[in-house]
Every structure is written in structure tokens, then in C-alpha cells.
Amino acid sequence: MEKITIMSILPVNFYERNTIRVARELLGKKLVRRLGGLELSAMIVETEAYCGTGDSACHAHRGKTPRNAVMFGPPGHAYVYFTYGMHYLLNLVTEKEGNPCAVLIRGVSPVDGIAEMEARRKKRGAELTNGPAKLCQAMCIDKSLNGWDLTCGRELWLENYKNITAKRITATPRIGIPYAREEHRTALWRFLTVT
DNA sequence: AGCACGATCTGA
DNA sequence: CAGATCGTGCTA
């Protein structure tokens, strides 16, 4: 019997919903990066929700600028930005167009192309589950993917993979936002799962 | 035109 | 715990 592989790319309506809900449900999804003939993939294990103009930790908080413009566009697109003079971070745009929200991908667990991803990082066995810039290095995600349509099935997309039950999900405050208002600094909008 | 700082990572 | 390293947005 032939094994049937169902390609289940997440459609735009997955992203076009409440950001916190999307951030939780992204856990266990597979992030796929296509580099010519090479396919790298990894399961998402850590996310953070950034909830629009009302969220003082969100880049869109002070309105639309050239950098954050993608967040104001349609859901299901990648918002990739450069920070600390050397790192790229990957976000997925959520909610309806015009509501500038996104989910930051903070950690993944390698699935396919593990050796290639390790090679892209300096050390063998380098962890990708603890730091949002590392997965971008490993999966060759940079500013050229800013604004990329994640539903077209090329270059970069997401697929259903593992079902993560609510019991395996931990929520904590978000990382690296000391400047945000307390209400937003302490909000439990970071989601993690364990292997 | 200048400047302060960041959704970070590494190595000491 | 400091250094790397530069785009971005705010002030003027």
C-alpha cells in the first residue's frame, strides 16, 4: 500500500484570527524552508503574541513605519526584521488586514535537514530551541523574506504536524521588553511546549 | 544630520 | 557580564 502524504499548508484563515490563539496553536506546527532542492524544517516549540497598536511591546504600537508596514498588511505573511545590528527575527502576521498583529517564532525543534541547519550555525548540535535569531540563521531567513506570502507553498511556509494538548503548553511573560507598560510586560503571551 | 537603543547571541 | 554591530525612528 502506498503511503499517502497529505500536504497541509496552513491557509490564510489560520492566521486571520485572534493573535493569542494563533500563537498557542502554532506550537507543534512545522516551519518549512525551501532552498532550491533542499528542504529544511522544524517544529515550532516557542512563540510570542504581539497584539497591535494597543500593545506597548508591539512594533506597531506607535503607528505604521517602513519597518513594520508588513504587519499592517494581510495575515499569513512573514514579518522579518533586523535587530541588534546583527540578527533577524521571524514573525507571522495575524488578524484581519489593517490590525497590525504578529506572532514571533522564538524556538523550533529540527525535523528535516538537521545537518544542514547545524552547518549554518557555528557548532554541531547547536540548539535552536532557545533564541529567536538562531532559527533564522539555521534556516536562512533574512530580510529578503520580509512580506513573504506564507500560503503560496514556496520558499517558506507552515504545515500541520503535531497536535499539542493544552496540558503541554506553558504561558509566561514575553522576553526582552523591559520598556513595555507593566500590563503588557507581565501579560502571559509567551507560549512554550516541551518535547 | 545626529543619536540612542534594540522582540539577541557569544564567549570570557 | 561586556562586546559586537547597524537599521530605525525620534529629535532638531
PDB file of C-alpha atoms (C1' of nucleotides) in Angstrom:
ATOM      1  CA  MET A   1       0.000   0.000   0.000  1.00  0.00           C
ATOM      2  CA  GLU A   2       1.349   3.377  -0.978  1.00  0.00           C
ATOM      3  CA  LYS A   3       1.736   5.764   1.887  1.00  0.00           C
ATOM      4  CA  ILE A   4      -0.199   8.922   1.165  1.00  0.00           C
ATOM      5  CA  THR A   5       1.368  12.176   2.190  1.00  0.00           C
ATOM      6  CA  ILE A   6      -1.103  14.981   2.713  1.00  0.00           C
ATOM      7  CA  MET A   7       0.465  18.366   2.186  1.00  0.00           C
ATOM      8  CA  SER A   8      -1.349  20.532   4.669  1.00  0.00           C
ATOM      9  CA  ILE A   9      -0.060  24.064   4.294  1.00  0.00           C
ATOM     10  CA  LEU A  10      -1.718  26.367   6.792  1.00  0.00           C
ATOM     11  CA  PRO A  11      -4.224  28.563   4.917  1.00  0.00           C
ATOM     12  CA  VAL A  12      -4.783  32.263   5.408  1.00  0.00           C
ATOM     13  CA  ASN A  13      -7.781  31.707   7.671  1.00  0.00           C
ATOM     14  CA  PHE A  14      -5.489  30.041  10.212  1.00  0.00           C
ATOM     15  CA  TYR A  15      -3.646  33.344  10.616  1.00  0.00           C
ATOM     16  CA  GLU A  16      -6.670  35.598  10.288  1.00  0.00           C
ATOM     17  CA  ARG A  17      -7.768  35.097  13.898  1.00  0.00           C
ATOM     18  CA  ASN A  18      -7.059  36.236  17.445  1.00  0.00           C
ATOM     19  CA  THR A  19      -3.274  36.547  17.787  1.00  0.00           C
ATOM     20  CA  ILE A  20      -3.000  34.861  21.179  1.00  0.00           C
ATOM     21  CA  ARG A  21      -4.965  31.920  19.920  1.00  0.00           C
ATOM     22  CA  VAL A  22      -2.789  31.672  16.820  1.00  0.00           C
ATOM     23  CA  ALA A  23       0.370  31.875  18.963  1.00  0.00           C
ATOM     24  CA  ARG A  24      -0.841  28.924  21.062  1.00  0.00           C
ATOM     25  CA  GLU A  25      -1.934  26.897  18.071  1.00  0.00           C
ATOM     26  CA  LEU A  26       1.346  27.441  16.247  1.00  0.00           C
ATOM     27  CA  LEU A  27       3.017  25.155  18.782  1.00  0.00           C
ATOM     28  CA  GLY A  28       3.532  21.789  17.065  1.00  0.00           C
ATOM     29  CA  LYS A  29       3.257  23.236  13.572  1.00  0.00           C
ATOM     30  CA  LYS A  30       6.098  22.640  11.142  1.00  0.00           C
ATOM     31  CA  LEU A  31       8.038  25.544   9.685  1.00  0.00           C
ATOM     32  CA  VAL A  32       9.388  24.645   6.255  1.00  0.00           C
ATOM     33  CA  ARG A  33      12.161  26.478   4.418  1.00  0.00           C
ATOM     34  CA  ARG A  34      12.899  25.553   0.819  1.00  0.00           C
ATOM     35  CA  LEU A  35      16.333  26.363  -0.556  1.00  0.00           C
ATOM     36  CA  GLY A  36      16.342  25.165  -4.130  1.00  0.00           C
ATOM     37  CA  GLY A  37      16.318  21.364  -3.893  1.00  0.00           C
ATOM     38  CA  LEU A  38      16.997  21.422  -0.170  1.00  0.00           C
ATOM     39  CA  GLU A  39      14.181  21.386   2.346  1.00  0.00           C
ATOM     40  CA  LEU A  40      14.752  22.385   5.944  1.00  0.00           C
ATOM     41  CA  SER A  41      12.008  22.009   8.504  1.00  0.00           C
ATOM     42  CA  ALA A  42      11.458  22.340  12.215  1.00  0.00           C
ATOM     43  CA  MET A  43       8.602  22.080  14.688  1.00  0.00           C
ATOM     44  CA  ILE A  44       7.639  25.263  16.497  1.00  0.00           C
ATOM     45  CA  VAL A  45       8.077  24.973  20.279  1.00  0.00           C
ATOM     46  CA  GLU A  46       8.021  28.580  21.447  1.00  0.00           C
ATOM     47  CA  THR A  47       6.063  31.667  20.340  1.00  0.00           C
ATOM     48  CA  GLU A  48       5.103  35.139  21.493  1.00  0.00           C
ATOM     49  CA  ALA A  49       1.990  37.140  20.615  1.00  0.00           C
ATOM     50  CA  TYR A  50       2.316  40.840  19.730  1.00  0.00           C
ATOM     51  CA  CYS A  51      -1.110  42.376  19.805  1.00  0.00           C
ATOM     52  CA  GLY A  52      -1.328  45.503  17.710  1.00  0.00           C
ATOM     53  CA  THR A  53      -1.423  49.217  18.412  1.00  0.00           C
ATOM     54  CA  GLY A  54      -2.763  48.748  21.931  1.00  0.00           C
ATOM     55  CA  ASP A  55       0.212  46.554  22.967  1.00  0.00           C
ATOM     56  CA  SER A  56       3.127  48.729  24.122  1.00  0.00           C
ATOM     57  CA  ALA A  57       5.592  45.911  23.346  1.00  0.00           C
ATOM     58  CA  CYS A  58       4.445  45.605  19.737  1.00  0.00           C
ATOM     59  CA  HIS A  59       6.398  47.312  16.960  1.00  0.00           C
ATOM     60  CA  ALA A  60       3.123  48.667  15.588  1.00  0.00           C
ATOM     61  CA  HIS A  61       2.374  50.442  18.858  1.00  0.00           C
ATOM     62  CA  ARG A  62       3.478  53.841  17.543  1.00  0.00           C
ATOM     63  CA  GLY A  63       1.859  53.504  14.158  1.00  0.00           C
ATOM     64  CA  LYS A  64       2.924  52.459  10.710  1.00  0.00           C
ATOM     65  CA  THR A  65       6.550  52.926   9.652  1.00  0.00           C
ATOM     66  CA  PRO A  66       8.587  51.471   6.766  1.00  0.00           C
ATOM     67  CA  ARG A  67       9.928  48.732   9.048  1.00  0.00           C
ATOM     68  CA  ASN A  68       6.631  47.490  10.479  1.00  0.00           C
ATOM     69  CA  ALA A  69       4.482  48.096   7.375  1.00  0.00           C
ATOM     70  CA  VAL A  70       4.081  44.356   6.707  1.00  0.00           C
ATOM     71  CA  MET A  71       2.230  43.965   9.999  1.00  0.00           C
ATOM     72  CA  PHE A  72      -0.449  46.309   8.694  1.00  0.00           C
ATOM     73  CA  GLY A  73      -0.923  44.171   5.605  1.00  0.00           C
ATOM     74  CA  PRO A  74      -2.825  40.910   5.140  1.00  0.00           C
ATOM     75  CA  PRO A  75      -2.383  37.936   7.521  1.00  0.00           C
ATOM     76  CA  GLY A  76      -0.375  34.881   6.537  1.00  0.00           C
ATOM     77  CA  HIS A  77       2.701  36.885   5.596  1.00  0.00           C
ATOM     78  CA  ALA A  78       6.181  36.890   7.163  1.00  0.00           C
ATOM     79  CA  TYR A  79       7.374  39.960   9.046  1.00  0.00           C
ATOM     80  CA  VAL A  80      11.154  39.657   9.240  1.00  0.00           C
ATOM     81  CA  TYR A  81      13.150  42.446  10.823  1.00  0.00           C
ATOM     82  CA  PHE A  82      16.763  43.160  11.694  1.00  0.00           C
ATOM     83  CA  THR A  83      17.820  43.939  15.252  1.00  0.00           C
ATOM     84  CA  TYR A  84      20.854  44.443  17.491  1.00  0.00           C
ATOM     85  CA  GLY A  85      22.892  45.211  14.407  1.00  0.00           C
ATOM     86  CA  MET A  86      23.239  41.534  13.509  1.00  0.00           C
ATOM     87  CA  HIS A  87      20.136  39.398  13.943  1.00  0.00           C
ATOM     88  CA  TYR A  88      16.928  38.663  12.068  1.00  0.00           C
ATOM     89  CA  LEU A  89      13.703  37.654  13.805  1.00  0.00           C
ATOM     90  CA  LEU A  90      10.756  35.895  12.182  1.00  0.00           C
ATOM     91  CA  ASN A  91       7.139  36.868  12.832  1.00  0.00           C
ATOM     92  CA  LEU A  92       3.912  35.679  11.239  1.00  0.00           C
ATOM     93  CA  VAL A  93       1.277  38.339  10.588  1.00  0.00           C
ATOM     94  CA  THR A  94      -2.143  37.628  12.125  1.00  0.00           C
ATOM     95  CA  GLU A  95      -5.640  39.135  12.406  1.00  0.00           C
ATOM     96  CA  LYS A  96      -7.507  40.980   9.681  1.00  0.00           C
ATOM     97  CA  GLU A  97      -5.652  43.285   7.337  1.00  0.00           C
ATOM     98  CA  GLY A  98      -5.141  46.666   8.981  1.00  0.00           C
ATOM     99  CA  ASN A  99      -4.924  45.237  12.508  1.00  0.00           C
ATOM    100  CA  PRO A 100      -1.127  45.098  12.916  1.00  0.00           C
ATOM    101  CA  CYS A 101      -0.508  41.958  14.978  1.00  0.00           C
ATOM    102  CA  ALA A 102       2.021  39.146  14.663  1.00  0.00           C
ATOM    103  CA  VAL A 103       3.447  36.070  16.352  1.00  0.00           C
ATOM    104  CA  LEU A 104       7.203  35.932  16.970  1.00  0.00           C
ATOM    105  CA  ILE A 105       8.713  32.483  16.459  1.00  0.00           C
ATOM    106  CA  ARG A 106      11.162  32.067  19.351  1.00  0.00           C
ATOM    107  CA  GLY A 107      12.074  28.404  19.209  1.00  0.00           C
ATOM    108  CA  VAL A 108      11.916  25.344  16.978  1.00  0.00           C
ATOM    109  CA  SER A 109      12.925  21.696  17.138  1.00  0.00           C
ATOM    110  CA  PRO A 110      14.665  20.482  13.949  1.00  0.00           C
ATOM    111  CA  VAL A 111      12.875  17.886  11.805  1.00  0.00           C
ATOM    112  CA  ASP A 112      14.442  17.712   8.316  1.00  0.00           C
ATOM    113  CA  GLY A 113      17.840  18.938   7.139  1.00  0.00           C
ATOM    114  CA  ILE A 114      19.275  18.822  10.651  1.00  0.00           C
ATOM    115  CA  ALA A 115      22.888  18.525   9.442  1.00  0.00           C
ATOM    116  CA  GLU A 116      22.448  21.455   7.068  1.00  0.00           C
ATOM    117  CA  MET A 117      20.928  23.579   9.786  1.00  0.00           C
ATOM    118  CA  GLU A 118      23.734  22.717  12.189  1.00  0.00           C
ATOM    119  CA  ALA A 119      26.234  23.626   9.499  1.00  0.00           C
ATOM    120  CA  ARG A 120      24.602  27.023   9.080  1.00  0.00           C
ATOM    121  CA  ARG A 121      25.263  27.618  12.734  1.00  0.00           C
ATOM    122  CA  LYS A 122      28.746  27.542  14.140  1.00  0.00           C
ATOM    123  CA  LYS A 123      28.701  24.494  16.342  1.00  0.00           C
ATOM    124  CA  ARG A 124      27.431  20.986  15.882  1.00  0.00           C
ATOM    125  CA  GLY A 125      24.404  20.227  17.961  1.00  0.00           C
ATOM    126  CA  ALA A 126      23.637  23.893  18.334  1.00  0.00           C
ATOM    127  CA  GLU A 127      20.265  24.376  19.973  1.00  0.00           C
ATOM    128  CA  LEU A 128      17.541  26.136  18.052  1.00  0.00           C
ATOM    129  CA  THR A 129      15.011  25.994  20.838  1.00  0.00           C
ATOM    130  CA  ASN A 130      16.405  28.877  22.850  1.00  0.00           C
ATOM    131  CA  GLY A 131      16.572  32.080  20.887  1.00  0.00           C
ATOM    132  CA  PRO A 132      14.610  33.571  18.013  1.00  0.00           C
ATOM    133  CA  ALA A 133      17.647  34.691  15.982  1.00  0.00           C
ATOM    134  CA  LYS A 134      19.227  31.229  15.912  1.00  0.00           C
ATOM    135  CA  LEU A 135      16.459  29.619  13.894  1.00  0.00           C
ATOM    136  CA  CYS A 136      16.711  32.416  11.365  1.00  0.00           C
ATOM    137  CA  GLN A 137      20.423  31.721  10.960  1.00  0.00           C
ATOM    138  CA  ALA A 138      19.869  27.986  10.699  1.00  0.00           C
ATOM    139  CA  MET A 139      17.014  28.231   8.214  1.00  0.00           C
ATOM    140  CA  CYS A 140      18.471  31.072   6.160  1.00  0.00           C
ATOM    141  CA  ILE A 141      15.712  33.524   6.958  1.00  0.00           C
ATOM    142  CA  ASP A 142      16.619  37.154   6.397  1.00  0.00           C
ATOM    143  CA  LYS A 143      15.113  40.413   5.213  1.00  0.00           C
ATOM    144  CA  SER A 144      14.588  39.058   1.694  1.00  0.00           C
ATOM    145  CA  LEU A 145      11.641  37.116   3.168  1.00  0.00           C
ATOM    146  CA  ASN A 146      10.048  40.174   4.753  1.00  0.00           C
ATOM    147  CA  GLY A 147       6.489  40.323   3.410  1.00  0.00           C
ATOM    148  CA  TRP A 148       6.633  36.781   2.018  1.00  0.00           C
ATOM    149  CA  ASP A 149       3.237  35.104   1.420  1.00  0.00           C
ATOM    150  CA  LEU A 150       3.264  32.006   3.624  1.00  0.00           C
ATOM    151  CA  THR A 151       0.349  30.386   1.824  1.00  0.00           C
ATOM    152  CA  CYS A 152       1.872  30.114  -1.662  1.00  0.00           C
ATOM    153  CA  GLY A 153       3.912  26.991  -0.859  1.00  0.00           C
ATOM    154  CA  ARG A 154       7.279  28.290  -1.961  1.00  0.00           C
ATOM    155  CA  GLU A 155      10.420  29.372  -0.084  1.00  0.00           C
ATOM    156  CA  LEU A 156       8.786  29.465   3.363  1.00  0.00           C
ATOM    157  CA  TRP A 157       5.524  28.081   4.699  1.00  0.00           C
ATOM    158  CA  LEU A 158       3.901  26.243   7.625  1.00  0.00           C
ATOM    159  CA  GLU A 159       2.254  22.848   7.816  1.00  0.00           C
ATOM    160  CA  ASN A 160       0.213  20.898  10.308  1.00  0.00           C
ATOM    161  CA  TYR A 161       2.474  18.448  12.101  1.00  0.00           C
ATOM    162  CA  LYS A 162       1.918  17.515  15.757  1.00  0.00           C
ATOM    163  CA  ASN A 163      -1.095  18.022  17.919  1.00  0.00           C
ATOM    164  CA  ILE A 164      -0.082  19.661  21.203  1.00  0.00           C
ATOM    165  CA  THR A 165      -2.581  19.284  24.017  1.00  0.00           C
ATOM    166  CA  ALA A 166      -3.334  22.201  26.337  1.00  0.00           C
ATOM    167  CA  LYS A 167      -1.661  20.363  29.214  1.00  0.00           C
ATOM    168  CA  ARG A 168       1.700  20.549  27.490  1.00  0.00           C
ATOM    169  CA  ILE A 169       1.600  24.294  26.966  1.00  0.00           C
ATOM    170  CA  THR A 170       3.163  26.769  29.387  1.00  0.00           C
ATOM    171  CA  ALA A 171       2.466  30.508  29.242  1.00  0.00           C
ATOM    172  CA  THR A 172       4.906  33.126  30.605  1.00  0.00           C
ATOM    173  CA  PRO A 173       5.607  36.832  30.162  1.00  0.00           C
ATOM    174  CA  ARG A 174       7.394  37.812  26.969  1.00  0.00           C
ATOM    175  CA  ILE A 175      11.175  38.178  26.770  1.00  0.00           C
ATOM    176  CA  GLY A 176      13.230  41.322  26.218  1.00  0.00           C
ATOM    177  CA  ILE A 177      10.570  44.021  26.533  1.00  0.00           C
ATOM    178  CA  PRO A 178      11.528  45.942  29.714  1.00  0.00           C
ATOM    179  CA  TYR A 179      10.315  49.164  28.109  1.00  0.00           C
ATOM    180  CA  ALA A 180       6.693  47.973  27.800  1.00  0.00           C
ATOM    181  CA  ARG A 181       3.938  49.051  30.194  1.00  0.00           C
ATOM    182  CA  GLU A 182       3.561  46.701  33.147  1.00  0.00           C
ATOM    183  CA  GLU A 183       0.237  45.464  31.857  1.00  0.00           C
ATOM    184  CA  HIS A 184       1.962  44.252  28.716  1.00  0.00           C
ATOM    185  CA  ARG A 185       5.282  43.262  30.323  1.00  0.00           C
ATOM    186  CA  THR A 186       3.526  40.830  32.605  1.00  0.00           C
ATOM    187  CA  ALA A 187       0.897  39.524  30.173  1.00  0.00           C
ATOM    188  CA  LEU A 188       1.261  35.775  29.657  1.00  0.00           C
ATOM    189  CA  TRP A 189       1.702  35.996  25.909  1.00  0.00           C
ATOM    190  CA  ARG A 190       4.721  33.705  25.520  1.00  0.00           C
ATOM    191  CA  PHE A 191       3.900  30.083  24.848  1.00  0.00           C
ATOM    192  CA  LEU A 192       6.183  27.060  25.169  1.00  0.00           C
ATOM    193  CA  THR A 193       5.857  23.330  24.893  1.00  0.00           C
ATOM    194  CA  VAL A 194       8.220  20.563  25.937  1.00  0.00           C
ATOM    195  CA  THR A 195       9.316  17.642  23.807  1.00  0.00           C
TER     196      THR A 195
ATOM    197  C1'  DA B   1      22.290  65.212  10.479  1.00  0.00           C
ATOM    198  C1'  DG B   2      22.894  63.201  14.759  1.00  0.00           C
ATOM    199  C1'  DC B   3      21.920  59.914  18.236  1.00  0.00           C
ATOM    200  C1'  DA B   4      20.273  56.353  21.453  1.00  0.00           C
ATOM    201  C1'  DC B   5      18.789  51.855  21.530  1.00  0.00           C
ATOM    202  C1'  DG B   6      17.008  47.257  20.447  1.00  0.00           C
ATOM    203  C1'  DA B   7      11.296  41.161  20.439  1.00  0.00           C
ATOM    204  C1'  DT B   8      19.925  38.941  20.663  1.00  0.00           C
ATOM    205  C1'  DC B   9      23.951  35.866  20.933  1.00  0.00           C
ATOM    206  C1'  DT B  10      28.524  34.610  22.131  1.00  0.00           C
ATOM    207  C1'  DG B  11      32.488  33.884  24.695  1.00  0.00           C
ATOM    208  C1'  DA B  12      35.208  35.137  28.776  1.00  0.00           C
TER     209       DA B  12
ATOM    210  C1'  DC C   1      28.806  40.305  32.089  1.00  0.00           C
ATOM    211  C1'  DA C   2      30.586  43.058  28.167  1.00  0.00           C
ATOM    212  C1'  DG C   3      31.172  43.460  23.308  1.00  0.00           C
ATOM    213  C1'  DA C   4      29.624  43.032  18.662  1.00  0.00           C
ATOM    214  C1'  DT C   5      27.240  45.880  15.164  1.00  0.00           C
ATOM    215  C1'  DC C   6      23.747  48.753  12.357  1.00  0.00           C
ATOM    216  C1'  DG C   7      18.909  49.856  10.913  1.00  0.00           C
ATOM    217  C1'  DT C   8      15.340  52.508  12.627  1.00  0.00           C
ATOM    218  C1'  DG C   9      12.810  56.189  14.406  1.00  0.00           C
ATOM    219  C1'  DC C  10      12.864  60.297  17.163  1.00  0.00           C
ATOM    220  C1'  DT C  11      14.608  64.966  17.817  1.00  0.00           C
ATOM    221  C1'  DA C  12      16.136  69.134  15.820  1.00  0.00           C
TER     222       DA C  12
END
